[in-house]
Coordinates of C-alpha atoms in Angstrom, one line a residue:
X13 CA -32.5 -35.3 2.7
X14 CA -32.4 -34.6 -0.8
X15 CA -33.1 -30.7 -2.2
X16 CA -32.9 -27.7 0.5
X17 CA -35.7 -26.8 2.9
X18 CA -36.1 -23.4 3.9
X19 CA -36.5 -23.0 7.6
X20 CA -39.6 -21.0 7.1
X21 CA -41.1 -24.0 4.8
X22 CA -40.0 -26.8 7.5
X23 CA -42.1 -24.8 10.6
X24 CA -44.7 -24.5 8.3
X25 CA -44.5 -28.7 7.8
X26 CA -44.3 -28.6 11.5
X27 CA -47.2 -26.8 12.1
X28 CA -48.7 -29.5 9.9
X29 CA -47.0 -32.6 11.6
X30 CA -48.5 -31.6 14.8
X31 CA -51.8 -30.5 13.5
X32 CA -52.5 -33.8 11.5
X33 CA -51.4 -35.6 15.2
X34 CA -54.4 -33.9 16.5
X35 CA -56.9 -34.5 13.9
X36 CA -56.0 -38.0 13.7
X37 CA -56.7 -38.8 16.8
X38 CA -59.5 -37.1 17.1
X39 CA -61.3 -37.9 13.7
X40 CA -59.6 -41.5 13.1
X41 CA -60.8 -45.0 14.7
X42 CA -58.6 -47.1 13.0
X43 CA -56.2 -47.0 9.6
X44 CA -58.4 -49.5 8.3
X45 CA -61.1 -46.0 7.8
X46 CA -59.0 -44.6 5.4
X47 CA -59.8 -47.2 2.5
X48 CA -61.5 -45.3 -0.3
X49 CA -64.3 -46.9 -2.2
X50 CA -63.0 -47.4 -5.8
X51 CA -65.5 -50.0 -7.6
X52 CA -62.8 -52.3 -9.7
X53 CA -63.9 -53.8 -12.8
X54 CA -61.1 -56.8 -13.8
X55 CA -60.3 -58.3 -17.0
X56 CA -57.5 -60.3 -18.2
X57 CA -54.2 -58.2 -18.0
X58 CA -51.4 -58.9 -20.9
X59 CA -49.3 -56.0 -19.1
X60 CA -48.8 -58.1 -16.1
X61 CA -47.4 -61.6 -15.3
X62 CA -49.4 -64.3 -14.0
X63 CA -50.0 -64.1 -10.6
X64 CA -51.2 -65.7 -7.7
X65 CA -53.9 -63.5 -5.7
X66 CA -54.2 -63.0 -2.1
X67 CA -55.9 -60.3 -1.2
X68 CA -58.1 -57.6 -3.0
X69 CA -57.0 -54.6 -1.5
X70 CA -58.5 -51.3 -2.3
X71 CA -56.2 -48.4 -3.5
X72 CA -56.0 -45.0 -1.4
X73 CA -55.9 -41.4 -2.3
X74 CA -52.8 -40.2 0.3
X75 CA -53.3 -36.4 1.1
X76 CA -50.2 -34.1 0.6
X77 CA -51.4 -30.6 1.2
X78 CA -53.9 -30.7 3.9
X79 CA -57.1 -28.6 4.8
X80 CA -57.8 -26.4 6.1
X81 CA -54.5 -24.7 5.7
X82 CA -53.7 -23.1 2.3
X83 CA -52.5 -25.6 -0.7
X84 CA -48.3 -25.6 -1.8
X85 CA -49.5 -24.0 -4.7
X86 CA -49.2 -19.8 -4.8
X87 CA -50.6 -18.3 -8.8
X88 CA -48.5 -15.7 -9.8
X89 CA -47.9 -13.6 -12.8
X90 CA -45.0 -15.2 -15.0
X91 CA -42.1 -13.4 -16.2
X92 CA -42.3 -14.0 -19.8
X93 CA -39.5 -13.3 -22.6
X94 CA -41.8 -12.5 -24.5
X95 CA -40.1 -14.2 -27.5
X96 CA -41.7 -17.6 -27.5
X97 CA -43.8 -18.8 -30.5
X98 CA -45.2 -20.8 -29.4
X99 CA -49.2 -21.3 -28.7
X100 CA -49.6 -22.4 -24.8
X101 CA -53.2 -21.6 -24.9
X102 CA -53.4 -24.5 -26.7
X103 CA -52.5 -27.0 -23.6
X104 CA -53.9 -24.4 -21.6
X105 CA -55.1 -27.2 -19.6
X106 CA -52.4 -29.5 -19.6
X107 CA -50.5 -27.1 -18.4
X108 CA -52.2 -26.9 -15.4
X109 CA -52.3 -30.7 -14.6
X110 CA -48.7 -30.9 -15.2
X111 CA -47.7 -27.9 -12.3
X112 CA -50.0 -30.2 -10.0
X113 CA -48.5 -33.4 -10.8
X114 CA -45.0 -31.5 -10.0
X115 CA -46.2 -29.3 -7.5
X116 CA -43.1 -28.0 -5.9
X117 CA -42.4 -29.8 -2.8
X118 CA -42.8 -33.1 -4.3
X119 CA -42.0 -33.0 -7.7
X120 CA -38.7 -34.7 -6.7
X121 CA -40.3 -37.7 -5.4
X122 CA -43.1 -38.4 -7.8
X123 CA -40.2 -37.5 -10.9
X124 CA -40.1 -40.8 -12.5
X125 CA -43.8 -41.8 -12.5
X126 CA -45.7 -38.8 -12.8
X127 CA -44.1 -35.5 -13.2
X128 CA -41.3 -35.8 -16.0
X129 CA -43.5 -37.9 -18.1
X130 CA -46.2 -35.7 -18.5
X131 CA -43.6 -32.3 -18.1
X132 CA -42.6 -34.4 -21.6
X133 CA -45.6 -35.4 -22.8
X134 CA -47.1 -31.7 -22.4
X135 CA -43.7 -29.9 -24.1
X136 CA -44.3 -32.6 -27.1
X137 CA -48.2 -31.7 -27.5
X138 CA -47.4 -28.3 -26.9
X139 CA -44.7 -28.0 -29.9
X140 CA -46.9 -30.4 -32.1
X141 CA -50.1 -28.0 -31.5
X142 CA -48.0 -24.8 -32.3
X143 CA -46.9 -26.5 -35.3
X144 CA -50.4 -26.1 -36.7
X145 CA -49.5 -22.3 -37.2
X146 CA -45.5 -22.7 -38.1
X147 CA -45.4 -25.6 -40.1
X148 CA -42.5 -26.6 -38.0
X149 CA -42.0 -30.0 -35.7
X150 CA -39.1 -28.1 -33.9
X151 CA -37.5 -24.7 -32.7
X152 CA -33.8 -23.8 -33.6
X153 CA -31.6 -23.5 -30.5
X154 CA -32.3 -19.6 -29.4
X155 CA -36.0 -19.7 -29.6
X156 CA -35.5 -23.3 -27.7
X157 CA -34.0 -21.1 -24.7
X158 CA -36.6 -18.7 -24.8
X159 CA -39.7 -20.9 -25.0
X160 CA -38.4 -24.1 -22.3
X161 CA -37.8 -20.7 -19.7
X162 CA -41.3 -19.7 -20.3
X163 CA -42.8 -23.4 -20.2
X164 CA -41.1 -23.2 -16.7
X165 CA -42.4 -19.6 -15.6
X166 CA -45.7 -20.3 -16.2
X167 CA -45.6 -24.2 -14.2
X168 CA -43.7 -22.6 -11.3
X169 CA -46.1 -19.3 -11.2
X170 CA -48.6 -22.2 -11.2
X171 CA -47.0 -24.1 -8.0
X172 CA -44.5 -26.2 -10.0
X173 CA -40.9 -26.7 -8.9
X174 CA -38.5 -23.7 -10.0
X175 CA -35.7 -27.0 -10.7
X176 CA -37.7 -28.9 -13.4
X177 CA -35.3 -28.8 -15.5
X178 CA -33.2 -30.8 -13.3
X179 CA -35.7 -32.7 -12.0
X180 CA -36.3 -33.6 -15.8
X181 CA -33.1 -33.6 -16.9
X182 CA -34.9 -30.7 -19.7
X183 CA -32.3 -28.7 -21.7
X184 CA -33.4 -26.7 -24.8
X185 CA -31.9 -29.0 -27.1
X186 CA -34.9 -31.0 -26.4
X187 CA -37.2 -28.9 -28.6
X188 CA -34.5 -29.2 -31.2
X189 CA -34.8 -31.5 -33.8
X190 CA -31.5 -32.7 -33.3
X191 CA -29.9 -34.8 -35.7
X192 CA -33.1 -35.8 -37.5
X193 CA -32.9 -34.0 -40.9
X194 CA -37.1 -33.7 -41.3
X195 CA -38.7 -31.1 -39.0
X196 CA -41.3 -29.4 -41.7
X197 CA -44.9 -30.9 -41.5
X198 CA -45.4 -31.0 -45.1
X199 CA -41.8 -32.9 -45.6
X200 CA -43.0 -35.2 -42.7
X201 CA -45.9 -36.7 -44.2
X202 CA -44.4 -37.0 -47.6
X203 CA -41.7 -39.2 -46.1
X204 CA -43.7 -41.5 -43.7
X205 CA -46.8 -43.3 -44.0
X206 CA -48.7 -40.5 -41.8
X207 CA -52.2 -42.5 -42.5
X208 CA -50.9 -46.1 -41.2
X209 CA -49.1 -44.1 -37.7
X210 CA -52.1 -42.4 -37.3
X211 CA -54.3 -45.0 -37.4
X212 CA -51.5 -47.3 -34.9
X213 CA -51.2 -44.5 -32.4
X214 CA -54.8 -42.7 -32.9
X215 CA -55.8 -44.3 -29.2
X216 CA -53.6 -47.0 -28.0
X217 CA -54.8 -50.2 -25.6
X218 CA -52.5 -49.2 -22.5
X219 CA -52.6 -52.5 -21.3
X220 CA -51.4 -54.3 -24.1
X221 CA -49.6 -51.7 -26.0
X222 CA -46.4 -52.5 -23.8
X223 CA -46.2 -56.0 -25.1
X224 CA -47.8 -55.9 -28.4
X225 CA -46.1 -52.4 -29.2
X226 CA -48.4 -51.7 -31.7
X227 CA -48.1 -47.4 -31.6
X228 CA -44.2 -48.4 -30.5
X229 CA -43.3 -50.2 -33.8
X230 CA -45.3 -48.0 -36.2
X231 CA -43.2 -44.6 -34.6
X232 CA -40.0 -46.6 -35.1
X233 CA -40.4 -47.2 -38.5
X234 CA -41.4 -43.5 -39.0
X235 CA -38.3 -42.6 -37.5
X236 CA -36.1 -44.4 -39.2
X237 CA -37.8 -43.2 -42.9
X238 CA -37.1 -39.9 -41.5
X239 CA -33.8 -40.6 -40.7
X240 CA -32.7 -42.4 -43.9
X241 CA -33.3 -38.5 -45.2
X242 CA -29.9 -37.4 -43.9
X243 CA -28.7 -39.7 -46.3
X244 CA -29.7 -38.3 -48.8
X245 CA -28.7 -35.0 -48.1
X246 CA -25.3 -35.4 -47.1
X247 CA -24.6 -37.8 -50.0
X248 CA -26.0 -34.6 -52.2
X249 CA -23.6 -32.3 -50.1
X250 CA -20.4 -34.6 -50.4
X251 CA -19.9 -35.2 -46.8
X252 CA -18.2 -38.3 -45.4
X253 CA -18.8 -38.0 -42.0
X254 CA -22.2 -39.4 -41.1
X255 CA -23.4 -38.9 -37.2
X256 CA -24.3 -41.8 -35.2
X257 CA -27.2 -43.8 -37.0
X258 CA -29.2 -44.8 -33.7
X259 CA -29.1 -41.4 -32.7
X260 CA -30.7 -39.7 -35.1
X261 CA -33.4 -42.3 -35.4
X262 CA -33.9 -41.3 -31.8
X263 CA -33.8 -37.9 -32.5
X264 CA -36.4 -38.3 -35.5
X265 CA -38.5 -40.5 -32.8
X266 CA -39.2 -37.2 -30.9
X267 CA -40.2 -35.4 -33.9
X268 CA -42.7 -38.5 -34.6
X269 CA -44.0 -37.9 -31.3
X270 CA -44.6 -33.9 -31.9
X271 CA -46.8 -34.9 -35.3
X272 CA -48.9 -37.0 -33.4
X273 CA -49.3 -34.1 -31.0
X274 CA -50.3 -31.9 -34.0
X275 CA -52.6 -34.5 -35.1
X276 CA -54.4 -35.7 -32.0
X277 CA -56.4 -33.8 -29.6
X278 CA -53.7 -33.1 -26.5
X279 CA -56.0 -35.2 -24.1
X280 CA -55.9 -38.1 -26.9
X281 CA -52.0 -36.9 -27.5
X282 CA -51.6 -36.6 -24.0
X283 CA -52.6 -40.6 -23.1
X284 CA -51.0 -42.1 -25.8
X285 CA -46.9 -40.3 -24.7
X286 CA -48.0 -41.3 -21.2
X287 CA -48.7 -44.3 -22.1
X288 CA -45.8 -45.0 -24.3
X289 CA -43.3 -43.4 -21.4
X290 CA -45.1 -45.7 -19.1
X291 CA -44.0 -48.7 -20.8
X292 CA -40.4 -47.6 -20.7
X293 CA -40.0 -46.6 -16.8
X294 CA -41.9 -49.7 -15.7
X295 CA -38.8 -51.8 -17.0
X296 CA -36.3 -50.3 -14.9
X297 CA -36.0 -49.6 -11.2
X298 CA -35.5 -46.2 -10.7
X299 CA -34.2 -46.1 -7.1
X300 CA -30.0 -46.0 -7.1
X301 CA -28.4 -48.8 -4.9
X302 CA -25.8 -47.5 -2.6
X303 CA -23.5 -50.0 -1.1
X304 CA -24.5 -53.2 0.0
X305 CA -20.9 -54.1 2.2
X306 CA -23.3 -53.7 5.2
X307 CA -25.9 -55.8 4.6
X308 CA -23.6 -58.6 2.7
X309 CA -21.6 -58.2 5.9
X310 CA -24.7 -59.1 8.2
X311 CA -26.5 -61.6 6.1
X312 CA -24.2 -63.5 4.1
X313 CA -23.2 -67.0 4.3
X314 CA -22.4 -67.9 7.6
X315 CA -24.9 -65.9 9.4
X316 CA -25.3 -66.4 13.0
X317 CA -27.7 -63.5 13.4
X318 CA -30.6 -63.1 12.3
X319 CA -31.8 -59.8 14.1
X320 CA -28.2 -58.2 13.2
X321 CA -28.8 -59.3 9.2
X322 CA -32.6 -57.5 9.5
X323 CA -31.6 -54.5 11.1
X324 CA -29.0 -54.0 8.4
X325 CA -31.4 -54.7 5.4
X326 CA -34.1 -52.6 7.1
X327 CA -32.1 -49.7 7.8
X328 CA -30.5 -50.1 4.0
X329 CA -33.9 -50.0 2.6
X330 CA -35.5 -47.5 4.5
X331 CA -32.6 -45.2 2.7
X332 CA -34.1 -46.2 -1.0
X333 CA -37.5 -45.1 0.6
X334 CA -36.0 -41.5 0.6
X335 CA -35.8 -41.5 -2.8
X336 CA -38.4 -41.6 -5.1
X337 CA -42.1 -42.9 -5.4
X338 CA -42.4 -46.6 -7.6
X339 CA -44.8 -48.3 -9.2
X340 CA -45.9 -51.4 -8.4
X341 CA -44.0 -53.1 -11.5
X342 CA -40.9 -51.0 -10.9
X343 CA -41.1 -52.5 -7.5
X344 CA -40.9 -55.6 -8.4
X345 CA -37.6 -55.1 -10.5
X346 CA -36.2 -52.8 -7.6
X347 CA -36.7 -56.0 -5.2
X348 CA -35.3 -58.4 -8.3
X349 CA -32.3 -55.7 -9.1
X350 CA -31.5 -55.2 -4.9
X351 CA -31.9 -59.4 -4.7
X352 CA -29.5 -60.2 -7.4
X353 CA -26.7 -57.3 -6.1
X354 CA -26.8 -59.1 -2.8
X355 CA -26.8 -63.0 -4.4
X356 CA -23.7 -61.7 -6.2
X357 CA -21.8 -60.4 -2.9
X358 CA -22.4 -63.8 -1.5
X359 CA -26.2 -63.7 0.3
X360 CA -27.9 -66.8 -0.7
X361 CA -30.6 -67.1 2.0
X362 CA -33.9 -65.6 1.2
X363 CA -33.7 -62.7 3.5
X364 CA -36.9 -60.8 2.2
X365 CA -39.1 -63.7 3.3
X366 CA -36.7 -64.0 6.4
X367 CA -36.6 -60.0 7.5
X368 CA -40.4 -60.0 5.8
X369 CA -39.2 -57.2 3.3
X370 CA -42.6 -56.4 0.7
X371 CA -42.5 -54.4 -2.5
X372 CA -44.1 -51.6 -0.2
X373 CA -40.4 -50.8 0.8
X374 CA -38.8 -49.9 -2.2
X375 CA -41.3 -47.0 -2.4
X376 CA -41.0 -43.5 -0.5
X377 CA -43.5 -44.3 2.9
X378 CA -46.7 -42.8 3.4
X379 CA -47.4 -44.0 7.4
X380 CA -45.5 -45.8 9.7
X381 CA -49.2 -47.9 10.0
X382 CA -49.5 -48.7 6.5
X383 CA -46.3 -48.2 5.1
X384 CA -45.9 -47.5 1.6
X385 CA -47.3 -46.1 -1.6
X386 CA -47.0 -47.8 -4.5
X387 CA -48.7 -46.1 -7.5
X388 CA -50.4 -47.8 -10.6
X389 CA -48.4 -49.1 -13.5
X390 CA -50.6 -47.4 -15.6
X391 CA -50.7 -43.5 -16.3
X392 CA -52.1 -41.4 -13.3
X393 CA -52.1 -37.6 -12.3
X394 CA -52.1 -36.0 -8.9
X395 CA -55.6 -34.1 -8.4
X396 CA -55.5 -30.4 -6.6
X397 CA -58.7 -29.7 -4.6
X398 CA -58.7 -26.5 -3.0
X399 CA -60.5 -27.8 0.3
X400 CA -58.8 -31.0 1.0
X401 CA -55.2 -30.3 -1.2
X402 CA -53.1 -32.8 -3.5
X403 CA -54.0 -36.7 -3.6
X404 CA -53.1 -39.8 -5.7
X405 CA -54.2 -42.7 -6.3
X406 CA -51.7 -45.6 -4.8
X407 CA -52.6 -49.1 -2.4
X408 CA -51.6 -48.8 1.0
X409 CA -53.4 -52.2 1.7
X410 CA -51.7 -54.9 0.2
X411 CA -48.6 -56.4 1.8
X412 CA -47.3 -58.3 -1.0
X413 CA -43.7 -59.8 -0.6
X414 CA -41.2 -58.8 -2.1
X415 CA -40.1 -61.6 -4.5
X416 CA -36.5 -62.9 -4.1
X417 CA -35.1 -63.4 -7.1
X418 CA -33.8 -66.7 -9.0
X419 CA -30.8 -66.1 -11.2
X420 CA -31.8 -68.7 -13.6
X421 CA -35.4 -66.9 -14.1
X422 CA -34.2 -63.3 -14.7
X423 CA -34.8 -60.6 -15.5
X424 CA -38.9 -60.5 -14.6
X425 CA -40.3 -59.3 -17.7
X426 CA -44.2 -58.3 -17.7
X427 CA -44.9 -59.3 -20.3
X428 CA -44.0 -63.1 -19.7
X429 CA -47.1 -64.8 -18.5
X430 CA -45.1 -68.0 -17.0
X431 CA -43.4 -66.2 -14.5
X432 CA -45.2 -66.3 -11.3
X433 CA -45.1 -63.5 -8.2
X434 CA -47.2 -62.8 -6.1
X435 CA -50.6 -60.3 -6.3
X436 CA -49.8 -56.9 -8.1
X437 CA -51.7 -54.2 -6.2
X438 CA -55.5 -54.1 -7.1
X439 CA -54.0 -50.3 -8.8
X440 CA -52.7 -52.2 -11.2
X441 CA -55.1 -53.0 -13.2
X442 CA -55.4 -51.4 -16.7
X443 CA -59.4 -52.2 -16.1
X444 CA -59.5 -49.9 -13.2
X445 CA -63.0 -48.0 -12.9
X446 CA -63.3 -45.6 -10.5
X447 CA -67.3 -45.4 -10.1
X448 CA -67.6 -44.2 -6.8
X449 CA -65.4 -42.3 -5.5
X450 CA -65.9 -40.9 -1.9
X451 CA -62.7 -39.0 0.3
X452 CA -64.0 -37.5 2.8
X453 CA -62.7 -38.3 6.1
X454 CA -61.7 -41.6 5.2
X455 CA -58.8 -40.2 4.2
X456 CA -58.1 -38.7 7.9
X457 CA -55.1 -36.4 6.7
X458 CA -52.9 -39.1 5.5
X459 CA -49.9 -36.4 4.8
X460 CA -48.3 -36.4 8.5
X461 CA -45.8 -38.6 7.8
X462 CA -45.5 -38.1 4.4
X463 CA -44.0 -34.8 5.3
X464 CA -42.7 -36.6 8.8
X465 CA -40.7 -39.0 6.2
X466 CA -39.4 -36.3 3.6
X467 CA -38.6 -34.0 5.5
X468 CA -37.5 -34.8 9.2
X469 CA -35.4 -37.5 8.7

């Protein structure tokens, strides 16, 4: 189990377990009554490979706070320093999506996809707007302290995790400029060409803008112009020492980032960092591999048993599952990154076909029934409804494979159309229209054994 639990906290999931028991058998015919009816509109999508369908499966909304007891979340009064500049009326709003999408008990397990980026993308808008009155893309170091302990007070009085900062890896040095020598407005846009990034990043395609990296390239080359600056200056001051050039780029990237959160509206601002972080986490697998002697032990060549070899790979995955919510493209390099670790330690056989391991394993599991959530590759937010409690859009339908991987056609990129895998969750799809939407009972209470899963193993 990852995090502490008070004991008061776990009863109260108890009283939930056994409640949820109740109502599902009593309100619930089947699993199959939990599909939701999201209308899908489908185009062509650059941000995934080729693929050969086999099923159109409908995503669900899983329910993590269920009704009719009270939601995780408690409003309470924050304890402000009082010192902070900064304007947080102005992502008034934002602010409150962002404590829901890391609402405290499972802001841990939604980290990667949902929470951190838009805990990020909501500091960034949040700087950029209050640089509207100050002029400034960034705070120095003690009003950094002050302001990133009052971005937290006012999430957690909200219902966001008191350990966000951890969660996030968030340190105060993160509303810094950094290295980048430019963090005045008016410097900014005499150094970069703030017409031609406006007009790159103004509304990004976020199904294309992954491969095409339209918005990506036009902040890059912002960043470096801004970074070029330092140059400049500590040619002027006669130093010899010059920090690490890739840093500072980096460094100057965030303050690109802020300036379009000055410029845009935050919903507009608020899309396009999403959509930009989104690009970045889909191309890794977030999950961390423990080791694999176990499973090398029971499935590699030479294997006389097949039951031994898929208890060992079950039981080893069904320890990633504790981990962390995936996408369904950071699935698919989870299954690719887990495949080539055990090809390497001498498993050649294909044992996800032979143990029938999907991509629905790599992700944290939502019901023993339906096994897991995978969420959409695209942006998404967790909604709050005070009646029915926290949901999210993920497919609990689709039992896709999980691909076993061929050294000689790695690493699966998605943006390379020849590669062929099997059908990507309906959720997928950056053409996704949800035109009738209907809960209601279909969703039967879905969070047992999400909180059976998290919290009693």
């Amino acid at each position: 189990m990852r995090g502490g639990v008070s004991q008061s906290f776990k009863l109260y999931l108890l009283d939930v377990f056994i409640l949820l028991l109740y109502l599902q058998d009593s309100s619930c015919s089947s699993v199959n009554s939990l599909k939701g009816s999201l209308n899908m509109n489908k185009k062509e999508d650059a941000l995934l490979p080729e693929i050969s369908p086999t099923a159109s499966p409908q995503p669900f909304l899983p329910l993590l706070a269920p009704s009719p007891l009270s939601p995780f979340t408690n409003s309470t009064l924050p304890k402000l320093s009082g010192l902070c500049t900064l304007k947080f009326d102005a992502v008034e709003s934002m602010m409150g999506v962002t404590s829901i999408d890391c609402v405290a008990p499972f802001a841990e397990y939604l980290a990667n996809v949902m929470c951190c980026p838009q805990l990020e993308a909501t500091l960034v808008i949040l700087i950029g707007q209050s640089s509207k009155y100050t002029n400034m893309l960034a705070l120095n170091g003690t009003l950094a302290k002050h302001c990133l302990s009052d971005f937290q007070q006012i999430l957690v009085s909200q219902g966001a995790n008191d350990t966000l900062q951890h969660i996030c890896s968030l340190h105060p040095s993160n509303l810094t400029e950094g290295s980048c020598p430019v963090k005045d407005v008016r410097e900014f846009e005499t150094t970069v060409d703030s017409s031609s990034l406006l007009a790159a990043c103004r509304k990004i395609d976020l199904v294309n803008e992954c491969c095409e990296q339209t918005c990506q390239n036009a902040i890059s080359e912002a960043a470096k112009k801004l970074a070029l600056k330092a140059y400049d200056l500590l040619s002027m001051q006669g130093a010899e020492v010059l920090s690490d050039h890739s840093t500072r780029v980096n460094d100057c990237r965030s303050i690109v980032h802020r300036w379009l959160g000055s410029k845009l509206d935050p919903n507009g601002a608020k899309n396009v960092l999403r959509g930009l972080s989104n690009c970045k986490n889909n191309k890794v697998c977030p999950l961390v591999f423990a080791n694999t002697s176990h499973v090398t032990k029971a499935c590699g060549d030479g294997m006389n048993n097949r039951t031994a070899c898929c208890n060992s790979i079950e039981s080893y995955v069904s320890h990633l599952q504790r981990q962390s919510f995936v996408t369904n493209l950071q699935a698919l390099d989870c299954a690719a990154s887990l495949g080539v670790k055990l090809q390497k330690a001498n498993v050649s056989k294909n044992i996800y076909n032979l143990c029938h391991i999907s991509l629905k394993d790599f992700s944290v599991q939502v019901a023993p029934e339906v096994s897991g959530c995978l969420l959409p590759s695209l942006p998404s937010d967790a909604v709050l409804d005070q009646s029915t409690g926290i949901s999210f859009v993920c497919d609990l339908n689709d039992n896709i494979p999980a691909p076993w991987p061929s050294l000689s056609h790695l690493p699966i990129s998605s943006c390379n159309k020849t590669v062929k895998i099997p059908a990507l969750p309906a959720a997928a799809s950056g053409q996704t229209s949800m035109n009738s939407l209907s809960i209601g009972s279909h969703l039967c209470l879905l969070a047992l054994t999400v909180l059976g899963s998290l919290y009693y193993t």
